[in-house]
Coordinates of C-alpha atoms and ligand atoms in Angstrom, one line a residue:
L1 CA 159.7 116.7 66.6
R2 CA 156.9 119.7 67.2
I3 CA 154.0 118.1 69.4
V4 CA 151.3 119.9 70.4
L5 CA 149.2 118.2 73.6
L6 CA 145.3 118.8 73.6
A7 CA 144.8 118.3 77.3
G8 CA 142.4 118.6 80.6
G9 CA 144.0 118.5 84.2
V10 CA 145.8 114.8 85.4
G11 CA 145.5 112.8 81.8
G12 CA 147.2 115.8 80.4
A13 CA 149.9 116.8 83.0
R14 CA 150.9 112.8 82.6
M15 CA 150.4 112.3 78.9
A16 CA 152.8 116.2 78.9
V17 CA 155.3 114.1 81.1
G18 CA 156.1 111.3 78.5
L19 CA 155.7 113.4 75.9
S20 CA 158.4 115.6 77.3
A21 CA 160.6 112.8 78.4
E22 CA 160.4 111.9 74.5
P23 CA 164.0 111.9 73.1
R24 CA 163.0 112.3 69.8
V25 CA 160.0 115.3 71.1
G26 CA 162.2 118.8 70.2
Q27 CA 159.0 120.9 70.9
L28 CA 155.9 120.4 73.1
T29 CA 153.3 122.8 73.5
V30 CA 149.9 121.9 75.7
I31 CA 147.1 123.9 74.9
A32 CA 145.3 123.3 77.7
N33 CA 141.8 123.3 78.9
V34 CA 139.9 126.9 80.3
G35 CA 136.2 125.3 81.0
D36 CA 137.1 124.5 85.1
D37 CA 138.3 127.7 85.4
D38 CA 136.4 130.3 88.1
W39 CA 136.7 132.7 90.8
F40 CA 137.0 132.3 94.4
H41 CA 137.9 135.0 96.8
G42 CA 139.1 137.3 94.4
L43 CA 141.7 134.5 92.7
R44 CA 141.4 133.4 89.5
V45 CA 141.4 129.4 89.4
C46 CA 142.7 127.4 86.1
P47 CA 142.6 123.9 87.2
D48 CA 143.9 122.3 84.0
I49 CA 147.0 125.0 83.3
D50 CA 147.6 124.7 87.0
T51 CA 148.0 120.8 86.9
I52 CA 150.1 120.4 84.2
T53 CA 152.5 123.6 85.1
Y54 CA 153.1 121.6 88.6
T55 CA 153.2 118.2 87.1
L56 CA 155.7 119.5 84.5
A57 CA 157.5 121.4 87.5
G58 CA 157.3 117.6 89.4
L59 CA 155.8 119.8 92.2
V60 CA 152.4 118.5 92.3
N61 CA 150.6 116.6 94.8
R62 CA 150.2 113.3 92.8
E63 CA 147.9 111.9 95.5
Q64 CA 145.2 114.6 94.4
G65 CA 146.5 114.7 90.6
W66 CA 146.2 119.2 91.8
G67 CA 147.5 121.4 93.9
L68 CA 150.9 121.3 95.6
A69 CA 152.8 118.5 97.0
G70 CA 153.2 119.3 101.1
D71 CA 150.9 122.0 100.8
T72 CA 149.3 123.1 104.5
A73 CA 145.8 125.2 104.7
G74 CA 145.9 127.6 106.9
A75 CA 144.3 130.4 104.8
L76 CA 141.3 128.3 104.2
A77 CA 140.7 127.6 107.7
T78 CA 141.3 131.8 108.4
L79 CA 138.7 132.3 105.2
R80 CA 136.4 129.5 106.9
T81 CA 136.6 131.4 110.6
L82 CA 135.7 134.8 109.2
G83 CA 132.4 132.7 107.7
S84 CA 133.9 133.5 103.7
E85 CA 131.5 131.8 101.5
D86 CA 132.8 128.7 98.4
T87 CA 135.4 127.3 101.0
W88 CA 134.3 123.6 100.2
M89 CA 136.5 124.1 97.1
S90 CA 140.4 124.3 99.0
L91 CA 143.0 126.2 98.3
G92 CA 146.8 125.4 99.9
D93 CA 148.8 128.2 101.4
R94 CA 151.9 127.8 98.7
D95 CA 149.2 127.5 95.6
I96 CA 147.6 130.8 96.6
G97 CA 150.8 132.2 96.0
L98 CA 150.4 131.5 92.3
H99 CA 146.7 132.5 92.5
I100 CA 147.4 136.0 93.8
F101 CA 150.4 136.5 91.4
R102 CA 147.8 135.6 88.2
S103 CA 144.9 137.3 90.0
H104 CA 146.9 140.4 90.2
R105 CA 148.3 140.2 86.6
L106 CA 145.0 139.7 84.9
R107 CA 143.7 143.2 87.4
Q108 CA 146.7 144.6 85.7
G109 CA 145.1 143.5 81.9
H110 CA 147.6 141.2 81.5
P111 CA 146.6 138.0 79.0
L112 CA 145.8 134.7 80.6
S113 CA 148.6 133.5 78.4
S114 CA 151.6 135.4 79.2
I115 CA 150.6 135.2 83.0
T116 CA 150.4 131.5 82.4
R117 CA 154.0 131.4 80.5
A118 CA 155.5 133.5 82.8
A119 CA 154.7 131.2 86.2
A120 CA 155.9 127.7 83.8
H121 CA 159.0 129.3 82.8
A122 CA 159.8 130.8 86.9
L123 CA 158.7 126.8 88.2
G124 CA 161.1 125.9 85.3
V125 CA 158.9 123.7 82.5
S126 CA 160.0 124.1 79.3
A127 CA 157.4 122.7 77.4
A128 CA 155.1 126.2 76.6
I129 CA 151.9 125.6 78.1
L130 CA 149.2 127.5 76.3
P131 CA 145.6 128.4 77.8
A132 CA 143.0 128.0 74.6
T133 CA 142.0 130.9 75.0
D134 CA 142.6 134.0 77.0
S135 CA 138.5 135.0 77.6
E136 CA 136.5 133.4 80.2
V137 CA 134.6 130.7 79.0
P138 CA 133.3 129.1 81.6
T139 CA 131.7 125.3 81.6
I140 CA 127.9 125.2 82.7
V141 CA 126.2 122.5 84.3
S142 CA 123.1 122.0 83.5
T143 CA 121.0 119.8 86.2
A144 CA 117.9 119.2 88.1
E145 CA 118.9 121.2 90.8
G146 CA 119.6 124.1 88.0
R147 CA 122.7 125.5 86.6
L148 CA 125.8 124.6 88.1
R149 CA 129.2 126.6 87.3
F150 CA 132.0 123.2 86.7
Q151 CA 133.7 123.5 90.4
Q152 CA 129.8 123.7 92.1
W153 CA 129.2 120.4 90.5
F154 CA 132.6 118.8 90.8
V155 CA 134.0 119.8 93.9
E156 CA 130.8 121.2 95.6
R157 CA 127.8 118.8 94.9
R158 CA 131.0 115.9 93.7
A159 CA 129.6 115.5 90.5
K160 CA 126.8 113.8 92.0
P161 CA 123.8 115.8 90.0
A162 CA 122.6 113.8 87.0
V163 CA 123.7 116.5 84.0
A164 CA 120.8 117.1 81.5
S165 CA 123.3 119.7 79.3
L166 CA 126.8 121.2 79.0
E167 CA 127.0 125.2 77.8
Y168 CA 130.8 126.3 76.8
A169 CA 128.9 130.0 77.9
G170 CA 131.2 132.0 76.1
A171 CA 133.0 130.0 74.2
G172 CA 130.8 131.3 71.0
Q173 CA 132.4 134.9 71.4
A174 CA 135.6 133.8 72.3
M175 CA 139.3 133.1 69.5
P176 CA 142.2 130.9 70.4
A177 CA 145.1 132.5 72.7
P178 CA 148.2 134.2 70.7
G179 CA 150.4 131.2 69.4
V180 CA 147.6 128.4 69.4
R181 CA 146.3 127.9 65.9
E182 CA 150.7 128.6 65.0
A183 CA 151.6 125.7 67.5
I184 CA 148.3 123.6 65.7
A185 CA 149.8 124.3 62.2
C186 CA 153.2 123.9 63.0
A187 CA 153.1 120.5 64.6
D188 CA 154.1 117.5 63.6
L189 CA 151.7 115.4 65.2
I190 CA 148.7 116.6 67.1
V191 CA 147.7 113.9 70.4
I192 CA 144.6 114.7 72.2
A193 CA 145.4 113.6 75.7
P194 CA 143.3 111.0 77.8
S195 CA 141.1 113.6 79.3
N196 CA 137.6 114.1 79.6
P197 CA 136.5 114.8 76.1
L198 CA 133.1 116.3 77.4
L199 CA 134.5 118.3 80.0
S200 CA 138.7 119.4 78.7
I201 CA 138.0 119.0 75.2
H202 CA 134.9 120.3 73.5
P203 CA 135.3 123.2 75.6
M204 CA 138.3 124.0 73.8
L205 CA 136.9 123.1 70.1
A206 CA 133.5 125.1 70.7
I207 CA 135.8 128.5 70.5
P208 CA 135.6 129.2 66.8
G209 CA 139.1 128.6 64.9
M210 CA 139.7 125.7 66.6
R211 CA 137.9 122.6 64.3
T212 CA 139.1 124.6 61.2
A213 CA 143.0 124.9 62.9
L214 CA 142.9 121.0 63.4
A215 CA 140.8 120.7 60.6
A216 CA 143.6 122.3 58.3
A217 CA 146.6 120.9 60.2
S218 CA 149.0 118.6 58.2
A219 CA 150.1 117.0 61.3
S220 CA 147.8 113.6 62.1
I221 CA 145.7 114.1 64.9
V222 CA 145.6 110.8 67.3
A223 CA 143.3 110.8 70.7
V224 CA 144.1 108.6 73.4
S225 CA 140.5 107.2 75.1
P226 CA 140.4 108.0 78.6
L227 CA 138.7 104.2 79.1
L228 CA 139.8 101.8 80.6
R229 CA 137.1 98.5 80.9
G230 CA 134.7 101.0 80.7
A231 CA 135.7 103.1 83.6
A232 CA 137.7 106.7 83.6
V233 CA 141.0 106.4 85.6
K234 CA 139.7 109.8 87.8
G235 CA 136.8 111.3 86.9
P236 CA 133.0 111.2 86.7
L237 CA 133.1 110.5 82.6
A238 CA 131.1 107.6 82.1
A239 CA 128.1 108.6 83.8
L240 CA 128.5 112.1 82.6
A241 CA 128.8 110.1 78.5
A242 CA 125.3 108.0 80.0
D243 CA 123.5 111.4 80.9
L244 CA 124.4 112.9 77.4
H245 CA 123.1 109.3 75.8
F246 CA 126.5 108.7 74.4
P247 CA 127.0 104.9 73.6
P248 CA 128.8 103.3 76.6
G249 CA 132.9 102.6 77.0
N250 CA 135.1 103.5 74.0
L251 CA 132.8 103.7 71.2
G252 CA 131.1 106.7 73.0
I253 CA 134.5 108.2 73.3
A254 CA 134.5 107.8 69.6
R255 CA 131.8 109.5 68.5
M256 CA 132.7 112.3 70.6
Y257 CA 135.9 112.4 68.2
D258 CA 134.2 111.6 65.0
G259 CA 135.0 113.8 62.1
L260 CA 138.1 115.0 64.1
V261 CA 140.5 112.8 65.0
D262 CA 143.1 110.2 62.3
A263 CA 143.4 107.7 64.6
M264 CA 142.6 106.8 68.1
V265 CA 144.8 104.7 71.3
I266 CA 142.6 102.7 73.0
D267 CA 144.0 100.0 76.2
H268 CA 144.9 96.8 75.1
G269 CA 142.4 96.1 77.7
D270 CA 140.0 96.7 75.7
A271 CA 141.2 95.3 72.9
A272 CA 137.9 93.6 71.8
D273 CA 136.5 96.9 70.6
Q274 CA 138.8 97.6 68.4
A275 CA 137.9 96.4 65.3
G276 CA 133.8 98.2 66.0
I277 CA 135.1 101.4 66.5
S278 CA 137.4 101.6 63.7
G279 CA 134.2 101.2 61.6
A280 CA 131.9 103.2 63.3
I281 CA 134.0 106.4 63.0
G282 CA 136.6 105.0 59.7
V283 CA 139.6 105.6 61.1
P284 CA 142.6 103.2 62.1
V285 CA 142.6 102.5 65.8
L286 CA 145.2 101.4 68.2
C287 CA 145.9 99.1 70.8
A288 CA 148.6 100.2 73.6
H289 CA 149.2 100.5 77.2
T290 CA 147.7 103.4 78.1
L291 CA 147.1 103.7 81.9
I292 CA 150.1 106.2 82.4
A293 CA 151.2 105.3 86.0
D294 CA 154.1 106.9 86.3
A295 CA 157.0 108.5 84.0
A296 CA 158.4 105.3 82.3
S297 CA 154.6 104.5 81.2
A298 CA 154.2 107.6 80.5
T299 CA 157.4 107.7 77.9
R300 CA 156.0 104.4 76.6
L301 CA 152.6 106.0 75.6
A302 CA 154.5 108.5 74.1
S303 CA 156.6 106.6 72.2
T304 CA 154.1 104.5 70.8
L305 CA 151.9 107.3 69.8
I306 CA 155.0 109.2 67.7
S307 CA 156.1 105.8 65.9
Ligands
FO1_1 N1 139.4 119.5 93.7 C1 139.0 118.6 94.6 O1 138.1 117.3 94.5 N2 138.2 119.5 95.5 C2 138.5 120.7 95.9 O2 138.7 121.4 96.6 C3 139.4 121.2 94.4 C4 140.9 122.5 94.7 C5 141.5 122.5 93.8 C6 142.1 123.4 93.9 C7 142.6 124.3 92.9 C8 142.9 123.8 91.3 O3 143.7 123.8 90.7 C9 142.4 122.5 91.7 C10 141.3 122.1 92.6 N3 140.6 120.6 92.3 C11 139.9 120.3 93.5 C12 140.6 120.0 91.4 C13 139.6 120.5 90.0 O4 138.4 121.0 90.8 C14 140.0 119.6 89.0 O5 140.7 118.0 88.8 C15 139.2 119.9 87.5 O6 138.6 121.0 87.6 C16 138.6 118.8 87.2 O7 139.5 118.2 85.9
CA2 CA1 140.0 118.9 83.6

């Protein structure tokens, strides 16, 4: 089977591990959010692409969910000594190697999609990892403190400032990266990972051509809810959804995916929501164990999605 996974960071990466271990999956294409991407010290930082790449390569720092396991922070310490700006964003020494590679190649004129492919291949990843677009489409978070770039809001300000609105800057002028529309058209199943819909999935849907490609796909589109008993496994989803006036819990997630998905998967623990959500957006809602704690639970969830 050919599977397309729309993915943000940690939730997307773990879902990708499960799908790539599923024996029936012949080809896995991960379409990765690039709304979190930013420049630091002249280096292009792509958190979701790197989390997916490092996780599939078995190299990720599992406690953090991002960066390389066992990495050190010597370069960052030097930057601090030198009085460099924006050192709240931690880049590990070995991780910086990938960032130099990517930034150098970008300056040489290579598109992000081909750089991402080269890096994944070199690190032994067999799944195809495609940035949603080769353009820069930074997510801007409007708060009482002003308009913040996503990493400023999320890392520097620890997702504390209440969010008035989100802007997927430049998305309207971007186009899907090479291979994205083709993968969607040829897929046997399209999975939306248990990622933050507002920060990881909507930025991709804001790119012209994405919604059309998904609507035209012959494959079913199944979204896995990132919520477990009303809270995200990782990240600021519940507070963000409330700030943006979505109903709490899985009903809010369902509204974010209304008109896009053919089915939704929620956790067994939230089975009481099943009928209400199904009625609200008019698609079947299935229950499964959605917490991806290890390779076995990832594969089990993947098998449920495919069956
Ligand atoms: N997250 C943090 O909470 N603190 C950091 O210093 C940090 C650095 C960082 C560097 C590279 C990278 O690829 C990701 C990094 N992240 C860091 C994670 C990132 O901010 C978020 O996980 C995603 O953007 C949200 O999914
Ligand atoms: Ca992300």
